CSV table of C-alpha atoms in Angstrom, one decimal:
chain,number,residue,atom,x,y,z
A,1,MET,CA,110.1,118.9,120.9
A,2,ARG,CA,109.7,115.2,120.4
A,3,ARG,CA,108.2,113.8,124.1
A,4,ARG,CA,110.4,110.7,125.3
A,5,TYR,CA,108.3,107.7,127.1
A,6,THR,CA,109.1,105.9,129.7
A,7,ALA,CA,106.8,103.0,131.4
A,8,THR,CA,105.6,102.7,134.6
A,9,ALA,CA,104.3,100.5,136.6
A,10,ASP,CA,101.5,102.8,137.5
A,11,ALA,CA,100.7,104.2,134.5
A,12,ALA,CA,98.5,100.7,133.2
A,13,PRO,CA,98.3,98.3,134.2
A,14,GLY,CA,100.5,95.7,132.7
A,15,LEU,CA,102.6,97.9,130.9
A,16,ALA,CA,105.6,98.0,132.3
A,17,GLU,CA,105.9,94.4,131.4
A,18,SER,CA,104.3,94.7,127.8
A,19,SER,CA,106.3,98.2,127.1
A,20,ARG,CA,109.7,96.3,127.4
A,21,TYR,CA,111.0,94.5,123.8
A,22,GLU,CA,114.0,92.6,123.7
A,23,PRO,CA,117.5,94.3,120.9
A,24,ASP,CA,116.2,92.5,118.2
A,25,GLY,CA,112.6,94.9,118.4
A,26,LYS,CA,110.8,92.2,119.7
A,27,GLN,CA,108.0,92.0,122.0
A,28,LYS,CA,108.0,90.1,124.8
A,29,GLY,CA,104.9,87.9,125.9
A,30,GLY,CA,103.0,87.4,122.6
A,31,PRO,CA,103.1,87.7,118.7
A,32,ARG,CA,103.7,91.1,117.0
A,33,SER,CA,100.9,92.1,114.2
A,34,ARG,CA,101.2,92.8,110.7
A,35,LEU,CA,99.8,96.0,110.6
A,36,VAL,CA,101.9,97.6,114.3
A,37,GLU,CA,104.8,97.4,112.1
A,38,ALA,CA,103.3,98.7,108.9
A,39,ILE,CA,102.3,101.3,111.2
A,40,ALA,CA,105.4,102.2,112.5
A,41,VAL,CA,107.4,101.7,108.7
A,42,LEU,CA,105.3,103.8,107.8
A,43,LEU,CA,106.1,106.7,110.6
A,44,LEU,CA,110.0,106.6,110.5
A,45,ALA,CA,109.6,108.1,107.4
A,46,ARG,CA,107.4,111.3,108.6
A,47,PRO,CA,104.8,111.5,111.3
A,48,MET,CA,101.4,111.3,110.2
A,49,ARG,CA,98.2,112.0,110.3
A,50,ALA,CA,96.0,108.6,111.6
A,51,ALA,CA,93.8,109.1,108.3
A,52,GLU,CA,96.6,109.4,106.2
A,53,ILE,CA,98.1,106.2,107.5
A,54,ALA,CA,95.0,104.7,107.2
A,55,GLN,CA,94.5,105.6,103.7
A,56,VAL,CA,98.8,104.6,102.4
A,57,LEU,CA,96.9,101.4,104.6
A,58,GLY,CA,93.5,100.7,103.3
A,59,LYS,CA,92.2,100.1,106.1
A,60,PRO,CA,89.8,102.3,108.3
A,61,THR,CA,90.5,105.3,109.8
A,62,ARG,CA,89.1,104.4,112.9
A,63,TYR,CA,90.5,101.0,112.8
A,64,VAL,CA,94.3,102.4,113.0
A,65,SER,CA,93.3,105.2,115.0
A,66,SER,CA,92.6,102.5,117.4
A,67,TYR,CA,96.2,100.2,117.1
A,68,LEU,CA,97.4,103.1,117.3
A,69,SER,CA,96.0,104.2,121.0
A,70,TYR,CA,96.8,101.3,122.8
A,71,TRP,CA,100.3,101.4,120.8
A,72,ARG,CA,100.7,104.2,122.4
A,73,THR,CA,99.7,103.1,126.1
A,74,ARG,CA,102.6,100.7,125.6
A,75,GLY,CA,105.5,103.2,124.4
A,76,LEU,CA,105.7,102.9,120.5
A,77,PHE,CA,103.5,105.6,119.3
A,78,ASP,CA,102.7,109.1,120.3
A,79,TYR,CA,100.7,111.7,119.7
A,80,GLU,CA,102.1,115.3,118.8
A,81,ASN,CA,99.7,118.4,117.7
A,82,GLY,CA,98.0,116.3,115.7
A,83,PHE,CA,100.3,114.0,114.6
A,84,TRP,CA,101.2,110.7,114.5
A,85,VAL,CA,105.2,109.7,116.0
A,86,LEU,CA,107.7,106.6,116.4
A,87,THR,CA,108.4,106.9,120.4
A,88,PRO,CA,113.1,106.2,121.3
A,89,ALA,CA,111.3,102.5,121.4
A,90,GLY,CA,109.8,102.3,118.7
A,91,GLU,CA,112.1,104.3,116.3
A,92,ASP,CA,114.2,101.0,117.0
A,93,PHE,CA,111.7,98.9,116.8
A,94,ALA,CA,110.5,100.2,113.2
A,95,LYS,CA,114.3,100.1,112.2
A,96,ASN,CA,114.9,96.6,113.3
A,97,ILE,CA,111.0,95.8,110.7
A,98,LEU,CA,113.3,97.5,108.3
A,99,GLU,CA,116.2,95.5,108.1
A,100,ARG,CA,114.5,91.8,108.6
A,101,GLU,CA,112.6,92.3,105.7
A,102,MET,CA,115.6,93.0,103.7
A,103,ASN,CA,117.5,90.4,105.0
A,104,SER,CA,114.0,88.0,104.1
A,105,ARG,CA,114.3,89.7,100.9
A,106,VAL,CA,118.1,88.5,99.6
A,107,ALA,CA,117.4,86.2,101.1
A,108,GLN,CA,114.2,85.1,98.3
A,109,TYR,CA,116.6,87.1,95.9
A,110,ALA,CA,119.5,84.4,96.0
A,111,ALA,CA,117.2,81.3,96.3
A,112,LEU,CA,116.0,82.3,92.9
A,113,ALA,CA,118.8,83.3,91.8
A,114,ARG,CA,120.9,79.2,92.5
A,115,GLN,CA,117.6,78.0,90.9
A,116,ILE,CA,118.0,80.2,87.9
A,117,ALA,CA,121.6,79.0,87.7
A,118,SER,CA,121.2,75.5,88.1
A,119,SER,CA,117.8,75.4,85.8
A,120,SER,CA,119.8,76.6,83.6
A,121,VAL,CA,122.4,74.6,83.3
A,122,GLU,CA,120.5,71.1,83.9
A,123,HIS,CA,118.4,73.3,81.0
A,124,ASN,CA,121.5,73.8,78.7
A,125,SER,CA,122.9,70.4,79.0
A,126,LEU,CA,119.5,68.5,78.3
A,127,ALA,CA,118.4,70.8,74.6
A,128,MET,CA,122.7,70.1,72.9
A,129,LYS,CA,121.6,66.4,74.1
A,130,HIS,CA,118.9,66.8,72.7
A,131,LYS,CA,119.5,68.6,70.0
A,132,SER,CA,122.6,65.8,68.7
A,133,SER,CA,119.9,63.4,68.6
A,134,LEU,CA,118.0,64.8,65.9
A,135,THR,CA,117.7,65.3,61.9
A,136,PRO,CA,118.9,68.7,60.5
A,137,ARG,CA,114.7,69.2,59.9
A,138,GLN,CA,113.7,67.9,62.8
A,139,GLN,CA,116.1,71.1,64.4
A,140,SER,CA,114.8,73.5,62.4
A,141,GLY,CA,111.0,72.5,64.5
A,142,GLU,CA,112.9,73.4,68.2
A,143,PHE,CA,110.3,76.5,67.6
A,144,GLN,CA,106.9,74.4,67.8
A,145,PRO,CA,107.8,73.1,71.5
A,146,PHE,CA,109.6,76.3,72.7
A,147,ILE,CA,106.1,77.6,72.1
A,148,ALA,CA,103.9,75.7,73.0
A,149,GLN,CA,106.1,75.9,76.5
A,150,LEU,CA,105.9,79.7,76.3
A,151,THR,CA,101.7,79.2,76.4
A,152,ILE,CA,102.0,77.1,79.5
A,153,ASN,CA,104.1,79.2,81.5
A,154,ALA,CA,101.4,81.4,80.0
A,155,ASP,CA,98.3,79.9,81.3
A,156,ASN,CA,100.6,78.7,85.0
A,157,LYS,CA,100.6,83.4,84.8
A,158,SER,CA,96.7,83.6,84.7
A,159,GLN,CA,96.1,80.7,86.8
A,160,GLU,CA,98.1,82.7,89.9
A,161,HIS,CA,96.0,85.5,88.8
A,162,LEU,CA,92.5,84.3,89.5
A,163,LEU,CA,94.1,82.4,92.1
A,164,ALA,CA,95.1,86.0,94.0
A,165,SER,CA,92.5,88.3,92.5
A,166,CYS,CA,89.9,85.5,93.8
A,167,SER,CA,91.6,84.6,97.7
A,168,ARG,CA,91.3,88.8,97.9
A,169,ALA,CA,87.5,88.2,97.6
A,170,LEU,CA,87.6,85.6,99.8
A,171,LEU,CA,88.9,87.6,102.8
A,172,GLU,CA,87.2,90.2,102.3
A,173,ASP,CA,83.7,88.7,102.6
A,174,LEU,CA,85.0,86.4,105.8
A,175,GLU,CA,83.5,87.4,109.0
A,176,ILE,CA,86.6,87.0,110.7
A,177,ASP,CA,88.9,89.4,112.7
A,178,GLU,CA,92.0,91.1,111.9
A,179,ASP,CA,94.7,88.4,113.6
A,180,GLU,CA,92.4,85.5,111.7
A,181,ARG,CA,92.7,87.4,108.5
A,182,GLN,CA,96.3,87.9,109.2
A,183,VAL,CA,97.0,83.9,109.5
A,184,LEU,CA,94.0,83.2,106.3
A,185,GLU,CA,96.3,85.3,104.7
A,186,LEU,CA,98.8,83.1,104.9
A,187,LEU,CA,97.6,79.8,104.2
A,188,LEU,CA,95.6,81.4,101.0
A,189,GLU,CA,99.3,83.1,100.1
A,190,HIS,CA,101.6,79.6,100.2
A,191,TYR,CA,98.4,78.3,98.1
A,192,ARG,CA,99.6,80.4,94.9
A,193,ARG,CA,102.9,79.9,94.9
A,194,TRP,CA,103.5,76.7,95.8
A,195,GLY,CA,99.9,74.9,94.7
A,196,MET,CA,99.7,73.9,98.6
A,197,THR,CA,96.9,73.6,99.9
A,198,TYR,CA,98.6,73.0,103.7
A,199,MET,CA,101.2,74.4,106.1
A,200,TYR,CA,102.9,73.3,109.6
A,201,LEU,CA,102.7,75.2,112.2
A,202,ASP,CA,106.5,75.9,112.6
A,203,GLN,CA,106.1,77.2,109.1
A,204,LEU,CA,103.3,79.4,109.7
A,205,GLU,CA,104.9,80.4,113.6
A,206,ARG,CA,108.4,81.2,111.6
A,207,GLU,CA,106.6,83.1,109.0
A,208,LEU,CA,104.4,85.5,111.3
A,209,GLU,CA,106.9,85.2,113.9
A,210,ALA,CA,104.3,84.5,116.5
A,211,ASP,CA,103.4,82.8,119.4
A,212,ARG,CA,102.8,79.5,120.0
A,213,ILE,CA,100.1,79.9,122.7
A,214,TRP,CA,98.7,82.6,120.0
A,215,LEU,CA,98.7,80.8,117.1
A,216,MET,CA,97.2,78.0,118.4
A,217,SER,CA,94.0,80.3,119.7
A,218,ILE,CA,93.5,81.3,116.3
A,219,LEU,CA,93.5,78.4,115.2
A,220,ARG,CA,91.5,76.8,116.8
A,221,SER,CA,89.2,79.5,115.6
A,222,LEU,CA,89.4,79.1,111.8
A,223,GLN,CA,88.5,75.7,112.6
A,224,THR,CA,84.9,76.2,114.1
A,225,LYS,CA,84.3,78.5,111.7
A,226,GLY,CA,84.8,75.8,109.2
A,227,LEU,CA,88.1,77.8,107.1
A,228,VAL,CA,91.1,75.3,108.2
A,229,TYR,CA,91.8,71.7,109.2
A,230,LEU,CA,94.3,71.2,112.2
A,231,TYR,CA,96.2,67.3,111.5
A,232,ASN,CA,98.5,65.8,114.1
A,233,ASP,CA,101.8,64.0,111.7
A,234,ARG,CA,103.2,62.1,113.8
A,235,ARG,CA,106.3,62.5,111.6
A,236,LEU,CA,106.3,66.0,109.8
A,237,GLY,CA,103.8,68.1,113.3
A,238,MET,CA,100.3,69.3,113.3
A,239,ARG,CA,99.8,70.5,109.6
A,240,VAL,CA,97.5,73.0,109.0
A,241,GLY,CA,95.2,72.9,106.0
A,242,LEU,CA,92.2,75.4,104.2
A,243,SER,CA,89.2,73.2,104.6
A,244,LYS,CA,87.1,72.4,101.9
A,245,LYS,CA,84.7,74.9,102.6
A,246,ILE,CA,86.9,77.7,101.4
A,247,LYS,CA,88.9,75.1,98.5
A,248,ASN,CA,85.1,75.2,97.0
A,249,ALA,CA,85.1,78.8,97.3
A,250,ILE,CA,88.3,79.2,95.3
A,251,SER,CA,87.5,76.9,92.4
A,252,ALA,CA,83.8,78.3,92.1
A,253,CYS,CA,85.0,81.9,91.6
A,254,ILE,CA,88.3,80.7,89.5
A,255,ARG,CA,85.3,79.5,86.9
A,256,ALA,CA,83.5,82.0,87.3
A,257,ILE,CA,85.5,84.5,86.2
A,258,SER,CA,87.7,82.5,84.1
């Protein structure tokens, strides 16, 4: 029988406040950790031991256990007969995470579909216009630029793969905590996908669903370590970018393995 968790003011200092959640699953008073979200989604499937969760997520068991214990006191998880389970509040939290991620995924696919449809119409129009201006012999040679374009796309994919590999290696080598890793990982992912070495503060807040005070403290810490730079653009707001140290390290890694 699953034990229902009820936060009380005398359970621990500040527990009643930190255990409250909004209807949409957002914790009051601070940002949510991606690791906590991942654990909650796993436990929505079935009860699991800490070692099993750690193996699935690729994290040290001791590290995962510390998260489980911490969030047990906040009312998300409970421990029964050697297995970790979700409390009713934890179940609501996990379901909201799933809903959010699914909605985000649908939005991404919808944007990609619109882009494909738009580029297809534009490409066909340009191709027909170009073909009509060619002689029959020139038209028969249209496969050559097509093959060249395939080669360019393959090169781009290869470069993206190298960048992803070097980003992972860099994150493993850096001595940073989990919150700093989460922010830096997002900046590197943005760089890999879009080729841009910076994001704006409001973008980071939205992507991480983070509290600004928490986020700024993490960014200041990363800045002190020489991993990011902060620039205040008067028109567009605070810009957060990868430092020269990071960009040079990634470039050196790509040259080494390419």
